[in-house]
CSV table of C-alpha atoms in Angstrom, one decimal:
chain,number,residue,atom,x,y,z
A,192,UNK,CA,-2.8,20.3,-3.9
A,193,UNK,CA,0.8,20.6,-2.6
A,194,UNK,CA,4.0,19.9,-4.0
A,195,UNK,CA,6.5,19.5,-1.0
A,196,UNK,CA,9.7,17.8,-0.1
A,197,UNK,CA,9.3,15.9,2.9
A,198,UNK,CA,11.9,13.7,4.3
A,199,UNK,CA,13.9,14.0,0.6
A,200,UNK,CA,10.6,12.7,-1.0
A,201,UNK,CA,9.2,14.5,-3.6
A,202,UNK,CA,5.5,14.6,-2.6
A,203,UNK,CA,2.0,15.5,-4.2
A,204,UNK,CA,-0.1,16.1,-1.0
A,205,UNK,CA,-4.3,16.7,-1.3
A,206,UNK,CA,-3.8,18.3,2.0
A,207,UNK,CA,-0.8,19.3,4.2
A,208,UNK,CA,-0.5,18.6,7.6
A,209,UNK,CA,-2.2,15.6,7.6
A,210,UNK,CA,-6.1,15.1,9.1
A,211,UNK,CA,-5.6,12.1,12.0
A,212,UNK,CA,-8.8,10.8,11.6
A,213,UNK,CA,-8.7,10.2,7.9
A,214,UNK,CA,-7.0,7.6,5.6
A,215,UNK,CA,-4.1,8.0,4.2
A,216,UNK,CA,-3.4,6.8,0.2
A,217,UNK,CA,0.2,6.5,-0.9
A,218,UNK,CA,0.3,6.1,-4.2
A,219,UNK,CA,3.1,5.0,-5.5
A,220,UNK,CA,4.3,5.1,-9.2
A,221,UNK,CA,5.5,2.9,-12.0
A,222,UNK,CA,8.8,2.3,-13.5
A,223,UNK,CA,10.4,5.5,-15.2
A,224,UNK,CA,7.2,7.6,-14.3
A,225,UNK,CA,6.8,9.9,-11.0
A,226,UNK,CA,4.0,10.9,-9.0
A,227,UNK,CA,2.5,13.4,-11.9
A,228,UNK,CA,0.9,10.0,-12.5
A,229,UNK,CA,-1.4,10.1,-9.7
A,230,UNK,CA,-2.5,14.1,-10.1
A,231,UNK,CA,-6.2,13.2,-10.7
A,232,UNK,CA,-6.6,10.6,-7.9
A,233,UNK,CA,-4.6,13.3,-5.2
A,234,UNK,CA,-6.9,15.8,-6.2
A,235,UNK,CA,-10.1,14.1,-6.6
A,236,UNK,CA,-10.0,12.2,-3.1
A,237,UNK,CA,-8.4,14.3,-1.0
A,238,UNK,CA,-12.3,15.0,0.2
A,239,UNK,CA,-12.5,11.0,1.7
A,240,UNK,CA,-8.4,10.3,2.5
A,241,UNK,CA,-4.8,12.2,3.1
A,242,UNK,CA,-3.8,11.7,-0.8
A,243,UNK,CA,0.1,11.9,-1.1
A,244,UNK,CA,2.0,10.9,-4.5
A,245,UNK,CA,5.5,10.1,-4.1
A,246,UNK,CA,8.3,10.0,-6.2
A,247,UNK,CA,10.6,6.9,-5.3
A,248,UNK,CA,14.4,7.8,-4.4
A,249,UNK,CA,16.3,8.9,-7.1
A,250,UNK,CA,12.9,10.3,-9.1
A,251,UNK,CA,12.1,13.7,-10.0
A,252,UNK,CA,11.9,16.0,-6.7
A,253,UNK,CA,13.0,12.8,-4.3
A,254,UNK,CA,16.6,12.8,-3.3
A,255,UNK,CA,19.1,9.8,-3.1
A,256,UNK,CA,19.9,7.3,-6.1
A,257,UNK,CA,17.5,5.3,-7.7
A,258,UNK,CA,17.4,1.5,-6.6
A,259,UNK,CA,17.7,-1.5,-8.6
A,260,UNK,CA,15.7,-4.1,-5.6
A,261,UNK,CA,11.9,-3.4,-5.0
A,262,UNK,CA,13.1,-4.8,-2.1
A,263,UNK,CA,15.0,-1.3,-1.5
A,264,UNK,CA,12.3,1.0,-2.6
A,265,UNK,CA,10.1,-0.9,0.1
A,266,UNK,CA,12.2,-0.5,2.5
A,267,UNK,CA,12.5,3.4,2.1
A,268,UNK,CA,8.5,3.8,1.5
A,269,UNK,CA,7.7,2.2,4.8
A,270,UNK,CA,10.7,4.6,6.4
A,271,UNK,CA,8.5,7.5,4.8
A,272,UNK,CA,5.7,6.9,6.0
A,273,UNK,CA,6.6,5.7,9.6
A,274,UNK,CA,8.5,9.2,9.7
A,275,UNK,CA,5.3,11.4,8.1
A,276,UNK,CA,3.5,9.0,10.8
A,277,UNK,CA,0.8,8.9,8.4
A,278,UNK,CA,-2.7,7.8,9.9
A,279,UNK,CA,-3.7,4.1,8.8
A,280,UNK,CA,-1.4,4.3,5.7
A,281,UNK,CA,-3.5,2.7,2.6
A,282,UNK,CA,-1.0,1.5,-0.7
A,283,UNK,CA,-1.9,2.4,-4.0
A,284,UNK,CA,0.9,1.5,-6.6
A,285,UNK,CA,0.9,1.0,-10.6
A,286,UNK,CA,3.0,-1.5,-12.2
A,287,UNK,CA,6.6,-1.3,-10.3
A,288,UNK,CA,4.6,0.7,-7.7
A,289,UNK,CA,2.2,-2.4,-7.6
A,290,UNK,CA,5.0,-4.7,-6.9
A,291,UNK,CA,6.6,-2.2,-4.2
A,292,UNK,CA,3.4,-2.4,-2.4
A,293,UNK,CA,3.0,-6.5,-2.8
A,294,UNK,CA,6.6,-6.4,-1.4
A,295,UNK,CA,5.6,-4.0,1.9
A,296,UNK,CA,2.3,-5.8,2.8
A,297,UNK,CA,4.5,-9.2,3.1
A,298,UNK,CA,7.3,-7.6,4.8
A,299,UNK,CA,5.8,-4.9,6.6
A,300,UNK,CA,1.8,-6.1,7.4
A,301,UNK,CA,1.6,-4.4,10.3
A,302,UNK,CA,1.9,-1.1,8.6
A,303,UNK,CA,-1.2,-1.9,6.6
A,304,UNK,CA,-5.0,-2.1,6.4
A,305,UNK,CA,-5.4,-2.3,2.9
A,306,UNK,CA,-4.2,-1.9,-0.5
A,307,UNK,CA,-4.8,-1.3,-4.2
A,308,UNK,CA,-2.7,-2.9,-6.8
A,309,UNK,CA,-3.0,-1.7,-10.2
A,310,UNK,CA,-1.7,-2.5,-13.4
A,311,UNK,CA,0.7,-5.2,-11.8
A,312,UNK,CA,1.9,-8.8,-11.0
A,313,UNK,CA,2.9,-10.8,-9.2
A,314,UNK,CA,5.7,-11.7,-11.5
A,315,UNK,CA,7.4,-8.7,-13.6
A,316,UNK,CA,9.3,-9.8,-16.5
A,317,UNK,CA,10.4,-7.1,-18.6
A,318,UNK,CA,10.3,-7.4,-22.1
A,319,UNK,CA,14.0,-7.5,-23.6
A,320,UNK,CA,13.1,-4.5,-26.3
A,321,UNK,CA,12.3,-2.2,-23.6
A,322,UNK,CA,15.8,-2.5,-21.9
A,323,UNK,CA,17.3,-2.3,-25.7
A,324,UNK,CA,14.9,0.8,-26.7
A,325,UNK,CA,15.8,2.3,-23.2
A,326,UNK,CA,20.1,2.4,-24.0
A,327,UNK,CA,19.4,3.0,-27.6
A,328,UNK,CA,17.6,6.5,-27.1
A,329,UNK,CA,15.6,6.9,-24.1
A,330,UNK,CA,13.4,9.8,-25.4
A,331,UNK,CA,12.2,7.4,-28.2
A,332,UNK,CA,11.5,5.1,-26.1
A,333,UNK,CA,9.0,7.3,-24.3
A,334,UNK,CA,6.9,7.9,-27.2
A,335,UNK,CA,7.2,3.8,-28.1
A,336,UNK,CA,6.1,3.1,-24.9
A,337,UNK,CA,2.8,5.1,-24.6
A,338,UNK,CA,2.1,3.2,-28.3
A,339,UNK,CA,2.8,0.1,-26.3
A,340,UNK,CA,1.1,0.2,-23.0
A,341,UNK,CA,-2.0,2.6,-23.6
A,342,UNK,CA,-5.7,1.7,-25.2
A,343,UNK,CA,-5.9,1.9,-29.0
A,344,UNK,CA,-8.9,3.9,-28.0
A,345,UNK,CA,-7.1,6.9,-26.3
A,346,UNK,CA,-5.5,10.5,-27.6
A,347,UNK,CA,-2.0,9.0,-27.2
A,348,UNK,CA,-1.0,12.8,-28.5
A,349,UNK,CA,-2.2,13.9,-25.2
A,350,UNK,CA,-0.5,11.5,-23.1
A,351,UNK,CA,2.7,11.7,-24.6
A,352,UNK,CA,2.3,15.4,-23.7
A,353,UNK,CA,1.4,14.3,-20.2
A,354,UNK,CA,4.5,11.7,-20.2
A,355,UNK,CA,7.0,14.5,-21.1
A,356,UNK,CA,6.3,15.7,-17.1
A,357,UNK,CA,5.6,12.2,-15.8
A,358,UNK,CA,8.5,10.4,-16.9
A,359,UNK,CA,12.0,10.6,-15.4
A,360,UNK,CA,14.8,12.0,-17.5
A,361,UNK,CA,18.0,10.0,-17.0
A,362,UNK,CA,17.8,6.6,-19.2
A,363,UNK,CA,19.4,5.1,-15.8
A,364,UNK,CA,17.1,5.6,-13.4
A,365,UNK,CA,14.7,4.0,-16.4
A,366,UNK,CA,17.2,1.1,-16.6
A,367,UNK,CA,17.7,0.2,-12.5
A,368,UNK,CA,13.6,0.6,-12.4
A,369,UNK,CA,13.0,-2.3,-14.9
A,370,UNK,CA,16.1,-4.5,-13.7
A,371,UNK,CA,13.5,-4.0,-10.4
A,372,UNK,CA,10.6,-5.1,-12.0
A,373,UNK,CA,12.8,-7.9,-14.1
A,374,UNK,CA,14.0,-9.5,-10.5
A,375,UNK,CA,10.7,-9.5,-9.1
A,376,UNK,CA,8.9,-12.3,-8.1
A,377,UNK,CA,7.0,-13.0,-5.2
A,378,UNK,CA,3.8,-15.7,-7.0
A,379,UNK,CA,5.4,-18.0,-3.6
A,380,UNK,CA,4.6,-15.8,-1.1
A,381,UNK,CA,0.9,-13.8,-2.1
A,382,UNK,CA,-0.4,-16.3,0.2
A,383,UNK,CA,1.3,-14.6,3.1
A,384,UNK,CA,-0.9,-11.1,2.6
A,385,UNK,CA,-3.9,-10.8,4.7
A,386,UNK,CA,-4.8,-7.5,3.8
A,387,UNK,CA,-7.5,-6.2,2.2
A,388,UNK,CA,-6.5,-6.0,-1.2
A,389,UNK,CA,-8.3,-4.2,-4.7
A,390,UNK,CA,-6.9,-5.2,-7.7
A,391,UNK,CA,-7.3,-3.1,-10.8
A,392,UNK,CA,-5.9,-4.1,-14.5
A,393,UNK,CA,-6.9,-2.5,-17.8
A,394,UNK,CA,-8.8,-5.0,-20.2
A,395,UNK,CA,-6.3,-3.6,-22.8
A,396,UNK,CA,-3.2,-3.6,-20.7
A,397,UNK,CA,-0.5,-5.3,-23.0
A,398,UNK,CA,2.1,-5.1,-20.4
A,399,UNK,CA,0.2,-6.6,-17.3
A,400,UNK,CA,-3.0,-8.3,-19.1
A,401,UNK,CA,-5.6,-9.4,-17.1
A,402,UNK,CA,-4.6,-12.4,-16.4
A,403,UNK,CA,-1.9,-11.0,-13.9
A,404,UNK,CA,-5.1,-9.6,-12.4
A,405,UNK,CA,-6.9,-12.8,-12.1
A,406,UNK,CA,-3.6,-14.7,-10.0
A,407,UNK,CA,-3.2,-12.1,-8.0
A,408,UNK,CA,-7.5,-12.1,-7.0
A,409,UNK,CA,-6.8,-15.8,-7.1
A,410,UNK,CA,-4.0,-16.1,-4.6
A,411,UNK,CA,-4.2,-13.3,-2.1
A,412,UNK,CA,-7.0,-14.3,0.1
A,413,UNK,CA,-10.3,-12.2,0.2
A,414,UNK,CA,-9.2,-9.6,-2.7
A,415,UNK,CA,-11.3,-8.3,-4.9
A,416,UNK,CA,-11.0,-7.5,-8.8
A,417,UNK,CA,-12.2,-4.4,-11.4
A,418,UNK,CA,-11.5,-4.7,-14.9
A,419,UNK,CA,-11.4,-1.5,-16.5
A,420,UNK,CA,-12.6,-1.5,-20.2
A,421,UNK,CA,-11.2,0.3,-22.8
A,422,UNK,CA,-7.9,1.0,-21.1
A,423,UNK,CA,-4.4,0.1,-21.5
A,424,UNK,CA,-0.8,-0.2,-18.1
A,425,UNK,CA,-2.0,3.7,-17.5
A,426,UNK,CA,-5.4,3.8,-16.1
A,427,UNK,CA,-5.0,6.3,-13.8
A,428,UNK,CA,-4.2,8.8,-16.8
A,429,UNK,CA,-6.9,6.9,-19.4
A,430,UNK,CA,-9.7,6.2,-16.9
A,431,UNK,CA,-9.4,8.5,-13.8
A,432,UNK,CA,-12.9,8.9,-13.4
A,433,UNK,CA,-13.2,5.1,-12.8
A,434,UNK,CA,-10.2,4.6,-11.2
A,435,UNK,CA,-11.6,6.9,-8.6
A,436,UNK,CA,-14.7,5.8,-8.0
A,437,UNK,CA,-13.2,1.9,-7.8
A,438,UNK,CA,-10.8,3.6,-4.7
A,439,UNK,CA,-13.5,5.5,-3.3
A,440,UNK,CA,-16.1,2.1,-3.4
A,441,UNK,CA,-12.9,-0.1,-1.6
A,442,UNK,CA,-12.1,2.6,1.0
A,443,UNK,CA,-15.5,2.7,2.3
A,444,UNK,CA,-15.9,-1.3,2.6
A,445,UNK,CA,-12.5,-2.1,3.4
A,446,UNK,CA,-12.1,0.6,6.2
């Protein structure tokens, strides 16, 4: 694995160049997090895809200022990738990265052959005590907020380890990212995707509950749905394993 800055994007790269004949993921994280998120799937797929993690603008290793539109972040994913002309470019985003890549395959479809939305809606609402918990004192909020989003089930001891490289440090970046996922709706317009889509929600996930999972199976014709048991908003870090094999499963009947 490769850490690189490409293009100002931070990056997480399985391989570097690029192989032409494979897939390429993009996984894109969720709001206040970076691509650390996405260590175990760049690693563990890098054998069936070109895996790259990216931090949005503004995040960790990525240059630029952090946006407040997902709108915006689209915009300058699908400039990244047309630049890194990655071969047939495959979304993977969590939560605000989920709603990034909802955003790209109605604006930009002919970018895309498929795409795995985890952990997200189709409607973001953010809950008012995160904004307040956020401007209060941002490292508390960290710790509240693996309490909040992860299975009862898990060592949250070891992912708030974990978060302490994941997340970003500057409370604003935090606060544009969740105004983002606060503006976003786009329940109108899921009908307008015609790629093949995976959706993936935790059966624990307080944040985006599986019901968010079911509209978005429901509404974007052809997808397909895994529940993940025992697992909260952060699959990826509680259930890699799974998570993986759920990608690996898609890629080979989607591509």
């Amino acid at each position: 694995m490769e850490k690189m800055i490409i293009n100002d994007f931070g990056i997480l790269a399985g391989n570097w160049p690029l192989v032409p004949d494979k897939p390429t993921l993009i996984f894109i994280h969720g709001a206040a997090l970076s691509k650390g998120l996405w260590v175990g799937q760049v690693e563990a797929l890098s054998d069936i895809a070109n895996t790259i993690a990216i931090d949005l603008p503004g995040h960790k290793d990525s240059k630029g200022t952090a946006f407040d539109q997902i709108s915006d972040c689209a915009a300058a994913v699908a400039q990244f990738i047309e630049k890194i002309q990655a071969p047939n470019p495959v979304l993977c985003g969590l939560s605000m990265g989920g709603a990034v890549a909802q955003e790209l395959l109605i604006s930009r479809p002919d970018l895309f052959s498929a795409a795995i939305l985890m952990n997200t809606g189709a409607r973001l609402k953010v809950f008012p005590f995160i904004f307040e918990s956020i401007e209060k004192d941002y490292s508390q909020y960290l710790d509240l907020a693996v309490d909040f989003l992860v299975s009862q089930k898990k060592d949250k001891a070891k992912i708030k380890e974990l978060m302490k490289d994941i997340a970003v440090t500057k409370a604003d970046v935090a606060l544009k990212d969740f105004t983002a996922c606060d503006q976003f709706d786009v329940m109108s317009r899921l009908k307008e995707i015609k790629t093949k889509v995976m959706v993936v929600v935790g059966d624990e996930d307080n944040n985006t509950p599986v019901k968010y999972g079911e509209y978005l199976q429901h509404n974007i014709s052809g997808a397909e749905l895994a529940v993940i048991s025992e697992a909260g908003h952060l699959t990826p870090l509680e259930k890699p394993e799974e998570v993986n094999q759920i990608i690996r499963d898609f890629l080979r009947k989607a591509l």
